[in-house]
Amino acid sequence: MEVLIFQKEAFEEMTAKFCRFSDRVDELLAKQGGKSLNEWMDNQEVCQQLNISPRTLQTLRDNGTLAYSQINHKVFYRPEDVLRIVKPVERKQADKAV
Protein backbone atom coordinates (compact mmCIF):
# COMPACT_ATOMS: atom_id res chain seq x y z
CA MET A 1 0.00 0.00 0.00
CA GLU A 2 1.28 3.42 -0.93
CA VAL A 3 0.36 6.57 0.97
CA LEU A 4 0.38 9.94 -0.76
CA ILE A 5 0.40 13.25 1.02
CA PHE A 6 -1.05 16.30 -0.74
CA GLN A 7 -0.79 19.88 0.25
CA LYS A 8 -4.22 21.28 0.98
CA GLU A 9 -3.91 23.83 -1.82
CA ALA A 10 -2.97 21.17 -4.38
CA PHE A 11 -5.92 19.02 -3.34
CA GLU A 12 -8.34 21.94 -3.55
CA GLU A 13 -6.98 22.90 -6.98
CA MET A 14 -7.38 19.33 -8.22
CA THR A 15 -10.94 19.20 -6.83
CA ALA A 16 -11.83 22.49 -8.52
CA LYS A 17 -10.45 21.25 -11.87
CA PHE A 18 -12.46 18.07 -11.57
CA CYS A 19 -15.61 20.06 -10.83
CA ARG A 20 -14.99 22.25 -13.91
CA PHE A 21 -14.45 19.11 -15.98
CA SER A 22 -17.68 17.58 -14.67
CA ASP A 23 -19.58 20.80 -15.45
CA ARG A 24 -18.15 20.81 -18.98
CA VAL A 25 -19.23 17.21 -19.56
CA ASP A 26 -22.74 18.12 -18.36
CA GLU A 27 -22.79 21.06 -20.79
CA LEU A 28 -21.72 18.85 -23.69
CA LEU A 29 -24.37 16.27 -22.83
CA ALA A 30 -27.01 18.98 -22.72
CA LYS A 31 -25.95 20.16 -26.19
CA GLN A 32 -26.33 16.59 -27.45
CA GLY A 33 -29.99 16.52 -26.52
CA GLY A 34 -29.58 15.59 -22.88
CA LYS A 35 -28.18 12.14 -23.60
CA SER A 36 -26.62 10.34 -20.70
CA LEU A 37 -25.66 6.85 -19.58
CA ASN A 38 -29.15 6.54 -18.12
CA GLU A 39 -30.44 6.15 -21.68
CA TRP A 40 -28.06 3.28 -22.48
CA MET A 41 -29.16 -0.32 -22.05
CA ASP A 42 -27.33 -3.08 -20.19
CA ASN A 43 -27.08 -6.78 -21.09
CA GLN A 44 -30.23 -7.78 -19.23
CA GLU A 45 -32.36 -5.07 -20.84
CA VAL A 46 -31.15 -5.98 -24.34
CA CYS A 47 -31.77 -9.70 -23.78
CA GLN A 48 -35.31 -8.94 -22.61
CA GLN A 49 -35.99 -6.53 -25.50
CA LEU A 50 -34.74 -8.96 -28.15
CA ASN A 51 -35.93 -12.10 -26.35
CA ILE A 52 -32.48 -13.70 -26.63
CA SER A 53 -30.06 -15.42 -24.29
CA PRO A 54 -26.91 -13.77 -22.90
CA ARG A 55 -24.83 -16.11 -25.09
CA THR A 56 -26.67 -14.97 -28.23
CA LEU A 57 -26.06 -11.39 -27.17
CA GLN A 58 -22.36 -12.18 -26.82
CA THR A 59 -22.37 -13.59 -30.36
CA LEU A 60 -24.03 -10.41 -31.68
CA ARG A 61 -21.24 -8.39 -30.07
CA ASP A 62 -18.49 -10.72 -31.26
CA ASN A 63 -19.56 -10.75 -34.91
CA GLY A 64 -20.08 -6.97 -35.03
CA THR A 65 -23.85 -7.10 -35.46
CA LEU A 66 -24.47 -5.03 -32.33
CA ALA A 67 -22.32 -2.07 -31.35
CA TYR A 68 -21.52 -1.63 -27.68
CA SER A 69 -19.40 0.31 -25.22
CA GLN A 70 -17.69 -1.14 -22.21
CA ILE A 71 -16.88 0.68 -18.98
CA ASN A 72 -14.77 -1.47 -16.69
CA HIS A 73 -16.51 -4.84 -17.00
CA LYS A 74 -20.00 -3.49 -17.68
CA VAL A 75 -21.30 -3.47 -21.26
CA PHE A 76 -23.74 -0.81 -22.54
CA TYR A 77 -25.77 -0.52 -25.73
CA ARG A 78 -27.42 2.47 -27.35
CA PRO A 79 -31.17 1.92 -27.72
CA GLU A 80 -31.06 2.97 -31.38
CA ASP A 81 -28.45 0.26 -32.10
CA VAL A 82 -30.64 -2.35 -30.41
CA LEU A 83 -33.71 -1.24 -32.38
CA ARG A 84 -31.71 -1.46 -35.61
CA ILE A 85 -31.17 -5.20 -35.17
CA VAL A 86 -34.66 -6.18 -33.94
CA LYS A 87 -35.87 -7.32 -37.38
CA PRO A 88 -32.74 -9.35 -38.26
CA VAL A 89 -32.89 -11.10 -34.87
CA GLU A 90 -36.61 -11.83 -35.29
CA ARG A 91 -35.92 -13.28 -38.77
CA LYS A 92 -33.20 -15.59 -37.41
CA GLN A 93 -35.50 -16.76 -34.62
CA ALA A 94 -38.30 -17.45 -37.14
CA ASP A 95 -35.88 -19.40 -39.37
CA LYS A 96 -34.83 -21.59 -36.42
CA ALA A 97 -38.48 -22.29 -35.56
CA VAL A 98 -39.17 -23.67 -39.05
JSON list of C-alpha atoms in Angstrom, two decimals, residues 36-82:
[
{"chain": "A", "resi": 36, "resn": "SER", "atom": "CA", "xyz": [-26.62, 10.34, -20.70]},
{"chain": "A", "resi": 37, "resn": "LEU", "atom": "CA", "xyz": [-25.66, 6.85, -19.58]},
{"chain": "A", "resi": 38, "resn": "ASN", "atom": "CA", "xyz": [-29.15, 6.54, -18.12]},
{"chain": "A", "resi": 39, "resn": "GLU", "atom": "CA", "xyz": [-30.44, 6.15, -21.68]},
{"chain": "A", "resi": 40, "resn": "TRP", "atom": "CA", "xyz": [-28.06, 3.28, -22.48]},
{"chain": "A", "resi": 41, "resn": "MET", "atom": "CA", "xyz": [-29.16, -0.32, -22.05]},
{"chain": "A", "resi": 42, "resn": "ASP", "atom": "CA", "xyz": [-27.33, -3.08, -20.19]},
{"chain": "A", "resi": 43, "resn": "ASN", "atom": "CA", "xyz": [-27.08, -6.78, -21.09]},
{"chain": "A", "resi": 44, "resn": "GLN", "atom": "CA", "xyz": [-30.23, -7.78, -19.23]},
{"chain": "A", "resi": 45, "resn": "GLU", "atom": "CA", "xyz": [-32.36, -5.07, -20.84]},
{"chain": "A", "resi": 46, "resn": "VAL", "atom": "CA", "xyz": [-31.15, -5.98, -24.34]},
{"chain": "A", "resi": 47, "resn": "CYS", "atom": "CA", "xyz": [-31.77, -9.70, -23.78]},
{"chain": "A", "resi": 48, "resn": "GLN", "atom": "CA", "xyz": [-35.31, -8.94, -22.61]},
{"chain": "A", "resi": 49, "resn": "GLN", "atom": "CA", "xyz": [-35.99, -6.53, -25.50]},
{"chain": "A", "resi": 50, "resn": "LEU", "atom": "CA", "xyz": [-34.74, -8.96, -28.15]},
{"chain": "A", "resi": 51, "resn": "ASN", "atom": "CA", "xyz": [-35.93, -12.10, -26.35]},
{"chain": "A", "resi": 52, "resn": "ILE", "atom": "CA", "xyz": [-32.48, -13.70, -26.63]},
{"chain": "A", "resi": 53, "resn": "SER", "atom": "CA", "xyz": [-30.06, -15.42, -24.29]},
{"chain": "A", "resi": 54, "resn": "PRO", "atom": "CA", "xyz": [-26.91, -13.77, -22.90]},
{"chain": "A", "resi": 55, "resn": "ARG", "atom": "CA", "xyz": [-24.83, -16.11, -25.09]},
{"chain": "A", "resi": 56, "resn": "THR", "atom": "CA", "xyz": [-26.67, -14.97, -28.23]},
{"chain": "A", "resi": 57, "resn": "LEU", "atom": "CA", "xyz": [-26.06, -11.39, -27.17]},
{"chain": "A", "resi": 58, "resn": "GLN", "atom": "CA", "xyz": [-22.36, -12.18, -26.82]},
{"chain": "A", "resi": 59, "resn": "THR", "atom": "CA", "xyz": [-22.37, -13.59, -30.36]},
{"chain": "A", "resi": 60, "resn": "LEU", "atom": "CA", "xyz": [-24.03, -10.41, -31.68]},
{"chain": "A", "resi": 61, "resn": "ARG", "atom": "CA", "xyz": [-21.24, -8.39, -30.07]},
{"chain": "A", "resi": 62, "resn": "ASP", "atom": "CA", "xyz": [-18.49, -10.72, -31.26]},
{"chain": "A", "resi": 63, "resn": "ASN", "atom": "CA", "xyz": [-19.56, -10.75, -34.91]},
{"chain": "A", "resi": 64, "resn": "GLY", "atom": "CA", "xyz": [-20.08, -6.97, -35.03]},
{"chain": "A", "resi": 65, "resn": "THR", "atom": "CA", "xyz": [-23.85, -7.10, -35.46]},
{"chain": "A", "resi": 66, "resn": "LEU", "atom": "CA", "xyz": [-24.47, -5.03, -32.33]},
{"chain": "A", "resi": 67, "resn": "ALA", "atom": "CA", "xyz": [-22.32, -2.07, -31.35]},
{"chain": "A", "resi": 68, "resn": "TYR", "atom": "CA", "xyz": [-21.52, -1.63, -27.68]},
{"chain": "A", "resi": 69, "resn": "SER", "atom": "CA", "xyz": [-19.40, 0.31, -25.22]},
{"chain": "A", "resi": 70, "resn": "GLN", "atom": "CA", "xyz": [-17.69, -1.14, -22.21]},
{"chain": "A", "resi": 71, "resn": "ILE", "atom": "CA", "xyz": [-16.88, 0.68, -18.98]},
{"chain": "A", "resi": 72, "resn": "ASN", "atom": "CA", "xyz": [-14.77, -1.47, -16.69]},
{"chain": "A", "resi": 73, "resn": "HIS", "atom": "CA", "xyz": [-16.51, -4.84, -17.00]},
{"chain": "A", "resi": 74, "resn": "LYS", "atom": "CA", "xyz": [-20.00, -3.49, -17.68]},
{"chain": "A", "resi": 75, "resn": "VAL", "atom": "CA", "xyz": [-21.30, -3.47, -21.26]},
{"chain": "A", "resi": 76, "resn": "PHE", "atom": "CA", "xyz": [-23.74, -0.81, -22.54]},
{"chain": "A", "resi": 77, "resn": "TYR", "atom": "CA", "xyz": [-25.77, -0.52, -25.73]},
{"chain": "A", "resi": 78, "resn": "ARG", "atom": "CA", "xyz": [-27.42, 2.47, -27.35]},
{"chain": "A", "resi": 79, "resn": "PRO", "atom": "CA", "xyz": [-31.17, 1.92, -27.72]},
{"chain": "A", "resi": 80, "resn": "GLU", "atom": "CA", "xyz": [-31.06, 2.97, -31.38]},
{"chain": "A", "resi": 81, "resn": "ASP", "atom": "CA", "xyz": [-28.45, 0.26, -32.10]},
{"chain": "A", "resi": 82, "resn": "VAL", "atom": "CA", "xyz": [-30.64, -2.35, -30.41]}
]
